Coordinates of C-alpha atoms in Angstrom, one line a residue:
Chain A
X14 CA -115.0 51.9 -5.6
X15 CA -114.3 55.3 -4.2
X16 CA -111.4 57.5 -4.9
X17 CA -108.6 58.0 -2.4
X18 CA -107.2 61.5 -2.2
X19 CA -104.2 62.5 -0.1
X20 CA -104.0 66.2 1.1
X21 CA -100.4 66.9 1.6
X22 CA -97.8 69.7 1.5
X23 CA -94.5 68.9 3.2
X24 CA -94.5 72.1 5.1
X25 CA -96.7 72.5 8.2
X26 CA -99.2 75.2 8.9
X27 CA -100.2 75.7 5.3
X28 CA -103.8 74.6 5.6
X29 CA -103.8 70.8 5.0
X30 CA -106.3 70.0 7.8
X31 CA -108.5 73.0 7.0
X32 CA -108.5 72.0 3.3
X33 CA -109.2 68.4 4.1
X34 CA -112.3 69.3 6.2
X35 CA -113.5 72.0 3.7
X36 CA -113.1 69.7 0.6
X37 CA -114.6 66.8 2.5
X38 CA -117.6 68.8 3.6
X39 CA -118.0 70.4 0.1
X40 CA -118.1 67.0 -1.6
X41 CA -120.6 65.7 1.0
X42 CA -122.8 68.8 0.4
X43 CA -122.7 67.7 -3.3
X44 CA -124.3 64.4 -2.2
X45 CA -121.2 62.2 -2.2
X46 CA -120.3 59.8 0.5
X47 CA -117.2 61.1 2.1
X48 CA -114.8 60.1 4.8
X49 CA -112.0 62.3 6.0
X50 CA -109.1 60.4 7.6
X51 CA -106.6 61.9 10.0
X52 CA -103.1 60.5 9.5
X53 CA -101.5 62.9 11.9
X54 CA -100.9 60.4 14.7
X55 CA -99.9 62.1 17.9
X56 CA -100.8 65.6 16.7
X57 CA -104.4 65.1 15.5
X58 CA -106.4 68.2 14.6
X59 CA -108.9 67.1 12.1
X60 CA -111.3 66.1 14.9
X61 CA -111.3 69.6 16.2
X62 CA -111.8 71.3 12.9
X63 CA -114.7 68.9 12.2
X64 CA -116.1 69.6 15.7
X65 CA -116.0 65.9 16.6
X66 CA -113.3 65.9 19.3
X67 CA -115.7 64.9 22.1
X68 CA -117.1 62.0 20.2
X69 CA -113.8 60.1 19.5
X70 CA -113.8 56.6 21.0
X71 CA -111.7 54.5 18.6
X72 CA -109.2 55.7 16.1
X73 CA -107.2 54.8 13.0
X74 CA -104.6 52.9 15.0
X75 CA -107.2 50.8 16.8
X76 CA -108.6 49.8 13.4
X77 CA -105.2 49.1 11.9
X78 CA -104.3 46.9 14.8
X79 CA -107.7 45.2 14.8
X80 CA -108.7 46.4 18.2
X81 CA -111.8 48.1 16.8
X82 CA -113.9 47.6 13.7
X83 CA -114.0 50.3 11.1
X84 CA -117.6 51.0 11.8
X85 CA -116.9 51.6 15.5
X86 CA -114.2 54.1 14.7
X87 CA -116.1 56.1 12.0
X88 CA -117.8 59.3 13.4
X89 CA -120.7 60.6 11.4
X90 CA -120.9 64.4 11.0
X91 CA -123.9 65.9 12.8
X92 CA -124.6 68.4 10.0
X93 CA -124.0 66.4 6.9
X94 CA -125.1 62.8 7.0
X95 CA -122.9 61.6 4.2
X96 CA -119.7 63.0 5.9
X97 CA -117.6 60.8 8.2
X98 CA -114.4 61.2 10.1
X99 CA -111.8 58.5 11.0
X100 CA -109.8 60.2 13.7
X101 CA -106.1 59.7 14.4
X102 CA -104.8 58.6 17.8
X103 CA -103.4 61.4 19.9
X104 CA -101.5 59.2 22.4
X105 CA -100.0 56.6 20.2
X106 CA -96.9 56.7 18.1
X107 CA -97.0 56.7 14.4
X108 CA -94.8 53.6 14.4
X109 CA -97.9 51.7 15.3
X110 CA -99.1 52.2 11.7
X111 CA -98.1 49.4 9.4
X112 CA -98.2 49.5 5.7
X113 CA -100.3 46.3 5.4
X114 CA -102.7 47.6 8.1
X115 CA -103.2 50.9 6.3
X116 CA -103.6 49.1 3.0
X117 CA -106.4 47.1 4.5
X118 CA -108.2 50.1 6.1
X119 CA -107.9 52.1 2.9
X120 CA -109.3 49.2 0.9
X121 CA -112.3 48.9 3.3
X122 CA -112.9 52.7 3.2
X123 CA -112.7 52.7 -0.6
X124 CA -115.4 50.1 -0.8
X125 CA -117.7 52.1 1.5
X126 CA -117.2 55.7 0.4
X127 CA -117.1 57.7 -2.8
X128 CA -114.2 59.8 -1.5
X129 CA -111.6 58.9 1.0
X130 CA -109.7 62.1 1.9
X131 CA -106.5 61.5 3.8
X132 CA -105.1 64.4 5.9
X133 CA -101.3 63.9 5.8
X134 CA -99.0 65.1 8.6
X135 CA -96.4 67.6 7.7
X136 CA -92.9 66.5 6.9
X137 CA -91.7 63.7 4.7
X138 CA -91.3 61.0 7.3
X139 CA -93.2 57.8 7.8
X140 CA -96.6 59.4 8.6
X141 CA -96.6 61.4 5.5
X142 CA -95.4 58.6 3.2
X143 CA -98.0 56.3 4.7
X144 CA -100.7 58.8 4.1
X145 CA -99.8 59.1 0.4
X146 CA -98.9 55.4 -0.1
X147 CA -102.3 54.2 -1.4
X148 CA -103.7 57.4 -2.8
X149 CA -105.2 57.6 -6.3
X150 CA -104.8 61.4 -6.5
X151 CA -103.1 64.1 -4.5
X152 CA -104.1 67.6 -3.5
X153 CA -100.9 69.6 -2.8
X154 CA -101.6 72.5 -0.5
X155 CA -99.2 75.4 -0.9
X156 CA -98.9 78.9 0.4
X157 CA -97.6 81.5 -2.0
X158 CA -94.2 81.7 -0.4
X159 CA -90.8 80.2 -1.3
X160 CA -90.3 77.7 1.5
X161 CA -93.8 76.2 1.1
X162 CA -93.4 76.0 -2.7
X163 CA -90.1 74.2 -2.4
X164 CA -91.4 71.8 0.1
X165 CA -94.3 71.1 -2.2
X166 CA -91.9 70.4 -5.0
X167 CA -90.2 67.9 -2.8
X168 CA -93.5 66.2 -2.0
X169 CA -94.4 66.0 -5.7
X170 CA -91.1 64.1 -6.1
X171 CA -92.1 61.7 -3.4
X172 CA -95.6 61.2 -4.9
X173 CA -93.9 60.2 -8.1
X174 CA -91.6 57.7 -6.4
X175 CA -92.8 56.4 -3.0
X176 CA -96.5 55.7 -3.7
X177 CA -97.9 52.4 -4.7
X178 CA -99.2 53.9 -7.8
X179 CA -95.8 55.2 -8.8
X180 CA -94.2 51.9 -8.0
X181 CA -96.7 50.2 -10.4
X182 CA -95.4 52.6 -13.0
X183 CA -98.6 54.7 -13.1
X184 CA -98.7 58.4 -12.9
X185 CA -100.5 60.0 -9.9
X186 CA -102.8 62.9 -10.8
X187 CA -101.9 65.9 -8.8
X188 CA -103.8 69.1 -8.0
X189 CA -102.5 72.3 -6.7
X190 CA -104.5 74.1 -4.0
X191 CA -103.0 77.5 -3.2
X192 CA -104.2 78.5 0.3
X193 CA -103.8 81.7 2.3
X194 CA -103.5 83.8 -0.8
X195 CA -103.5 87.5 0.0
X196 CA -104.2 89.4 -3.3
X197 CA -103.0 92.7 -1.8
X198 CA -99.6 91.3 -0.6
X199 CA -99.2 89.5 -3.9
X200 CA -99.8 92.7 -5.8
X201 CA -97.2 94.5 -3.7
X202 CA -94.7 91.8 -4.4
X203 CA -94.6 90.6 -0.8
X204 CA -95.9 87.2 -1.9
X205 CA -95.3 85.0 -4.9
X206 CA -98.0 85.4 -7.4
X207 CA -100.1 82.5 -8.8
X208 CA -98.2 82.4 -12.0
X209 CA -94.9 82.0 -10.2
X210 CA -96.1 79.2 -8.1
X211 CA -97.7 77.4 -11.1
X212 CA -94.5 77.9 -13.1
X213 CA -92.3 76.3 -10.4
X214 CA -94.6 73.4 -9.5
X215 CA -96.0 72.8 -13.0
X216 CA -99.1 70.8 -11.9
X217 CA -102.7 71.8 -12.6
X218 CA -104.4 74.3 -10.4
X219 CA -107.3 73.1 -8.4
X220 CA -108.2 76.4 -6.7
X221 CA -107.0 79.5 -4.9
X222 CA -108.2 80.1 -1.4
X223 CA -108.0 83.7 -0.2
X224 CA -106.6 84.4 3.2
X225 CA -109.5 85.1 5.4
X226 CA -110.4 85.4 9.1
X227 CA -113.5 83.4 8.2
X228 CA -111.3 80.3 8.0
X229 CA -109.9 80.7 11.5
X230 CA -113.3 81.5 12.8
X231 CA -114.7 78.3 11.3
X232 CA -111.9 76.2 12.7
X233 CA -112.5 77.6 16.2
X234 CA -116.2 76.9 15.8
X235 CA -115.3 73.3 14.9
X236 CA -116.9 73.4 11.5
X237 CA -115.5 73.1 8.0
X238 CA -115.7 76.6 6.3
X239 CA -117.9 75.0 3.6
X240 CA -120.5 74.2 6.2
X241 CA -120.5 77.2 8.6
X242 CA -119.4 80.1 6.4
X243 CA -121.0 79.1 3.1
X244 CA -121.3 82.6 1.8
X245 CA -117.7 83.5 2.5
X246 CA -115.0 83.9 -0.2
X247 CA -112.9 80.9 1.0
X248 CA -116.0 78.7 1.1
X249 CA -116.8 79.5 -2.5
X250 CA -113.3 78.8 -3.5
X251 CA -113.3 75.5 -1.7
X252 CA -116.7 74.5 -3.2
X253 CA -115.4 75.3 -6.7
X254 CA -112.2 73.3 -5.9
X255 CA -114.3 70.3 -4.8
X256 CA -116.4 70.5 -8.0
X257 CA -113.2 70.5 -10.1
X258 CA -111.9 67.5 -8.1
X259 CA -115.2 65.7 -9.0
X260 CA -114.5 66.4 -12.6
X261 CA -116.7 69.5 -13.3
X262 CA -115.3 72.2 -15.5
X263 CA -115.5 75.4 -13.5
X264 CA -113.9 78.7 -14.5
X265 CA -110.9 79.5 -12.4
X266 CA -111.3 82.7 -10.4
X267 CA -108.4 84.4 -8.7
X268 CA -109.1 86.5 -5.7
X269 CA -108.4 90.2 -6.3
X270 CA -107.5 93.0 -3.9
X271 CA -111.0 94.3 -3.6
X272 CA -112.6 91.8 -1.3
X273 CA -115.5 89.8 -2.7
X274 CA -114.6 90.7 -6.3
X275 CA -113.0 88.1 -8.5
X276 CA -111.1 88.4 -11.7
X277 CA -110.6 85.8 -14.3
X278 CA -107.2 84.2 -14.3
X279 CA -106.3 85.1 -17.8
X280 CA -108.5 88.1 -18.2
X281 CA -107.0 90.7 -15.9
X282 CA -103.6 89.8 -14.4
X283 CA -105.0 89.4 -10.9
X284 CA -101.9 88.7 -8.9
Chain B
X6 CA -68.0 22.0 -10.6
X7 CA -71.3 22.3 -9.0
X8 CA -74.6 24.2 -9.3
X9 CA -75.6 26.4 -6.6
X10 CA -79.0 27.8 -5.6
X11 CA -79.2 31.2 -4.3
X12 CA -82.3 33.0 -3.0
X13 CA -82.6 36.5 -4.3
X14 CA -84.6 38.8 -2.1
X15 CA -86.4 41.8 -3.3
X16 CA -87.4 44.9 -1.3
X17 CA -90.3 45.5 1.0
X18 CA -91.0 44.0 4.3
X19 CA -94.0 41.8 4.8
X20 CA -94.8 41.3 1.1
X21 CA -91.3 40.3 0.3
X22 CA -91.2 38.2 -2.9
X23 CA -88.5 35.6 -2.5
X24 CA -87.4 33.9 -5.7
X25 CA -85.0 31.0 -6.1
X26 CA -82.5 31.1 -8.9
X27 CA -79.8 28.7 -9.7
X28 CA -76.3 29.7 -10.9
X29 CA -73.3 27.9 -12.1
X30 CA -70.2 28.2 -10.0
X31 CA -66.7 26.8 -9.9
X32 CA -66.0 24.6 -6.9
X33 CA -62.5 24.5 -5.4
X34 CA -61.7 21.5 -3.2
X35 CA -58.6 22.0 -1.2
X36 CA -56.9 18.9 0.2
X37 CA -54.5 18.7 3.1
X38 CA -51.9 20.0 3.7
X39 CA -53.5 23.3 2.8
X40 CA -50.1 25.0 2.3
X41 CA -49.2 22.6 -0.4
X42 CA -52.5 22.9 -2.0
X43 CA -52.2 26.7 -2.1
X44 CA -48.7 26.3 -3.6
X45 CA -50.2 24.1 -6.3
X46 CA -52.9 26.7 -6.9
X47 CA -50.3 29.5 -7.2
X48 CA -48.3 27.4 -9.8
X49 CA -51.5 26.9 -11.8
X50 CA -52.5 30.5 -11.6
X51 CA -49.1 31.6 -12.9
X52 CA -50.1 29.9 -16.1
X53 CA -53.6 31.4 -16.2
X54 CA -53.6 34.4 -14.1
X55 CA -56.9 36.2 -13.6
X56 CA -58.8 33.1 -14.4
X57 CA -61.0 33.4 -11.4
X58 CA -61.5 37.2 -11.6
X59 CA -65.2 38.0 -11.6
X60 CA -66.2 34.3 -11.5
X61 CA -68.3 32.7 -8.8
X62 CA -66.4 30.2 -6.7
X63 CA -67.6 27.8 -4.1
X64 CA -65.2 26.4 -1.6
X65 CA -65.7 22.7 -0.9
X66 CA -64.2 21.9 2.4
X67 CA -65.2 18.2 2.6
X68 CA -61.7 17.0 2.1
X69 CA -60.2 19.0 5.0
X70 CA -60.9 19.7 8.7
X71 CA -60.5 23.3 9.5
X72 CA -61.5 25.6 12.4
X73 CA -63.6 28.6 11.8
X74 CA -60.5 30.8 12.0
X75 CA -58.6 28.7 9.6
X76 CA -61.5 28.9 7.1
X77 CA -61.4 32.6 7.4
X78 CA -57.7 32.6 6.8
X79 CA -58.0 30.4 3.8
X80 CA -60.7 32.6 2.3
X81 CA -58.5 35.7 2.7
X82 CA -55.5 33.8 1.2
X83 CA -57.6 33.0 -1.8
X84 CA -58.8 36.6 -1.9
X85 CA -55.2 37.8 -2.3
X86 CA -55.0 35.5 -5.3
X87 CA -58.1 37.1 -6.9
X88 CA -60.4 34.2 -6.0
X89 CA -63.7 35.4 -4.4
X90 CA -65.6 32.8 -2.5
X91 CA -69.4 33.2 -2.7
X92 CA -70.3 30.1 -0.6
X93 CA -69.0 27.2 1.4
X94 CA -69.8 23.5 1.0
X95 CA -68.9 20.4 3.0
X96 CA -68.5 22.0 6.4
X97 CA -70.6 22.0 9.6
X98 CA -73.0 24.9 9.8
X99 CA -71.8 25.7 13.4
X100 CA -68.3 26.6 12.1
X101 CA -69.7 29.4 10.0
X102 CA -69.5 32.7 11.7
X103 CA -71.2 35.8 10.5
X104 CA -68.1 36.9 8.7
X105 CA -68.0 33.8 6.5
X106 CA -69.8 33.1 3.2
X107 CA -73.0 31.1 3.5
X108 CA -73.3 27.4 3.4
X109 CA -74.6 26.0 0.1
X110 CA -75.7 22.5 -0.6
X111 CA -77.4 20.4 -3.3
X112 CA -74.7 21.2 -5.9
X113 CA -74.5 18.9 -8.9
X114 CA -71.5 18.3 -11.0
X115 CA -71.2 20.2 -14.3
X116 CA -68.6 20.1 -17.1
X117 CA -66.0 22.8 -16.5
X118 CA -66.3 24.1 -20.1
X119 CA -70.0 24.8 -19.6
X120 CA -69.4 26.9 -16.6
X121 CA -66.4 28.7 -18.0
X122 CA -68.5 29.6 -21.0
X123 CA -71.5 30.7 -19.0
X124 CA -69.7 32.7 -16.4
X125 CA -67.4 34.3 -18.9
X126 CA -66.8 37.7 -17.3
X127 CA -68.1 40.3 -19.8
X128 CA -65.1 42.0 -21.4
X129 CA -64.6 45.5 -20.2
X130 CA -66.3 47.2 -23.1
X131 CA -65.5 50.6 -24.4
X132 CA -68.4 52.4 -22.9
X133 CA -69.7 55.0 -25.2
X134 CA -70.5 58.2 -23.3
X135 CA -74.1 57.3 -23.1
X136 CA -76.4 60.2 -22.4
X137 CA -79.3 60.2 -20.0
X138 CA -82.6 61.8 -20.9
X139 CA -84.9 62.9 -18.1
X140 CA -88.3 63.7 -19.6
X141 CA -90.0 65.1 -16.4
X142 CA -89.1 67.8 -13.9
X143 CA -86.4 67.1 -11.3
X144 CA -88.1 67.9 -8.0
X145 CA -86.6 69.3 -4.9
X146 CA -84.7 66.6 -3.0
X147 CA -84.2 64.5 -6.1
X148 CA -80.8 63.9 -7.5
X149 CA -79.9 62.7 -11.0
X150 CA -76.5 61.1 -10.9
X151 CA -75.0 60.0 -14.3
X152 CA -71.2 59.7 -14.1
X153 CA -70.9 58.2 -17.6
X154 CA -72.1 60.9 -19.9
X155 CA -74.4 63.8 -20.6
X156 CA -77.7 64.5 -18.9
X157 CA -80.6 66.2 -20.7
X158 CA -83.5 67.4 -18.6
X159 CA -86.6 68.4 -20.5
X160 CA -88.4 69.9 -17.5
X161 CA -87.2 72.2 -14.8
X162 CA -84.7 71.4 -12.0
X163 CA -86.3 72.5 -8.7
X164 CA -84.7 74.4 -5.9
X165 CA -82.9 71.8 -3.7
X166 CA -82.6 69.3 -6.6
X167 CA -79.4 68.4 -8.2
X168 CA -78.1 67.0 -11.5
X169 CA -74.7 65.5 -11.6
X170 CA -73.1 64.3 -14.8
X171 CA -69.8 63.0 -15.9
X172 CA -70.3 64.9 -19.2
X173 CA -72.4 68.0 -20.0
X174 CA -75.8 69.0 -18.7
X175 CA -78.6 70.4 -20.8
X176 CA -81.7 71.7 -19.1
X177 CA -84.6 72.9 -21.3
X178 CA -86.6 74.2 -18.4
X179 CA -85.6 76.5 -15.6
X180 CA -82.6 75.5 -13.5
X181 CA -83.3 76.5 -9.9
X182 CA -81.3 73.8 -8.2
X183 CA -77.7 72.7 -8.7
X184 CA -76.0 71.4 -11.8
X185 CA -72.6 69.7 -11.6
X186 CA -71.0 68.7 -14.9
X187 CA -67.8 66.9 -15.7
X188 CA -67.6 65.3 -12.3
X189 CA -65.2 62.6 -13.4
X190 CA -62.6 65.1 -14.4
X191 CA -64.0 66.1 -17.7
X192 CA -63.0 69.8 -18.1
X193 CA -64.6 70.1 -21.5
X194 CA -68.1 69.4 -20.0
X195 CA -70.5 72.3 -20.2
X196 CA -73.8 73.3 -18.6
X197 CA -76.6 74.7 -20.7
X198 CA -80.0 75.9 -19.5
X199 CA -82.9 77.8 -20.9
X200 CA -83.6 79.8 -17.8
X201 CA -81.0 80.4 -15.2
X202 CA -82.0 80.7 -11.5
X203 CA -79.5 78.2 -10.3
X204 CA -78.3 77.7 -6.7
X205 CA -75.0 76.4 -7.9
X206 CA -73.1 75.6 -11.1
X207 CA -70.0 73.4 -11.1
X208 CA -67.7 71.9 -13.7
X209 CA -65.1 69.4 -12.6
X210 CA -65.2 70.8 -9.1
X211 CA -65.0 74.5 -10.0
X212 CA -68.2 76.0 -8.8
X213 CA -70.1 79.2 -8.4
X214 CA -73.0 79.7 -6.1
X215 CA -76.1 81.9 -6.8
X216 CA -74.3 84.7 -4.9
X217 CA -71.4 84.8 -7.3
X218 CA -73.6 84.7 -10.4
X219 CA -74.0 87.9 -12.4
X220 CA -77.5 89.3 -11.7
X221 CA -77.8 90.2 -15.4
X222 CA -77.8 86.5 -16.2
X223 CA -80.8 85.7 -14.0
X224 CA -83.6 84.2 -16.0
X225 CA -81.5 84.1 -19.2
X226 CA -80.5 81.2 -21.4
X227 CA -76.9 80.6 -20.5
X228 CA -74.0 78.2 -20.9
X229 CA -71.2 77.6 -18.4
X230 CA -67.8 76.3 -19.3
X231 CA -64.3 76.0 -17.8
X232 CA -61.2 77.7 -19.1
X233 CA -58.0 78.3 -17.3
X234 CA -59.4 76.9 -14.1
X235 CA -62.1 79.5 -14.1
X236 CA -65.8 78.9 -14.5
X237 CA -67.3 81.2 -17.1
X238 CA -71.0 81.8 -17.5
X239 CA -72.5 83.7 -20.4
X240 CA -75.7 84.2 -22.2
X241 CA -76.3 82.0 -25.2
X242 CA -76.5 84.3 -28.3
X243 CA -79.4 83.6 -30.4

């Protein structure tokens, strides 16, 4: 059985979709069978970032309602053959998602894939709680600024209370992914530094993704950064994060001000 | 006396587990004329006042013929005498409006002593000021509410989270959210935290927001207490 990961944040625009695509593609490049699932019904974006927007026929809601079979809705990536997308519906309302329906689809996906990565919508409403409901682990995407960090704190509280795992009395493993980190601005005190964020959220760090134009370029090209910009700093950071997610021990590198150079987290105070 | 079955429903739509459970309840059987019966009840209650307080009672209407409004009136009359009706018996289902207790059936007689013993209302015990221990962090949006005593939090209290206690509050992590102690009028309650970054501190309604806090205390281990209707906050000497 595969592992279900929810990528969530509370706040919008912090990089959930980008991170879902990048981590999914990174895990697929490592040879795992991966499906990325868009839960953002009505505001879907994952299909664009994955470059599959013109191939969507059926979507998550069709599958939940039994209109289409799971195999009909899954879109295989053209670049990585172990990477699949289950798109969200753009026209329907998220009320069409039922808890039982989602449970069934997640169960199906879990039996077919090594990794089921769920891209949560922003907010803490139904869409977001459904996306996290059946997850085994969570990746919390945060930007190093106060509002994003507080929203993440809120989401962590929900992960510990509103998920099936929490209701069973189990503890959900949580990983912190700090995205859009600008070492220069952090050094000048215009951004929270990594230590501050870790201190506030007190969950283990999965990776730090440097702010980069490469990420935007990749999104506009319709390719996860871990496919089309493999040599870029954010792609390296995402690859490392994916390896850590898969259980590998990889030294944590914090981006420093000089582009392309990395410093050890506890060696030099990077941020 | 009769036994009553009640279905207890637990949360969650769809997969709602419904469990049956049977309870013992007193059955009151009024006979006409109702006014006389109530008078008789009053006379009896004078001798054993408070007998029905906190005890489940079913109203058996098989001996009388009452309209829906009259049933409602009778229930409110009983209510003023401290008798709370949890169910009705011996009446046509059509007569039961949404405001009335539900119809129960299938009751079996039971000895009055048995039920009196079983449904003995628990005596109002002297509740020790039990303290509450929170071993994790209190995350933004979460509220810990403990009106009966002290609260101890081992982790941090996040921005936008709150801890409300009838007694004192002890926070071993960083306090970034709100802490409100002594909410049930306990002016001796205090707030302690290892690392002050609070949004608000309050004791028995006297509060200070982050703006009114001394900047020098930021990030320090502090305690807050109330004296002469003023909330004092000072670093804990170590």
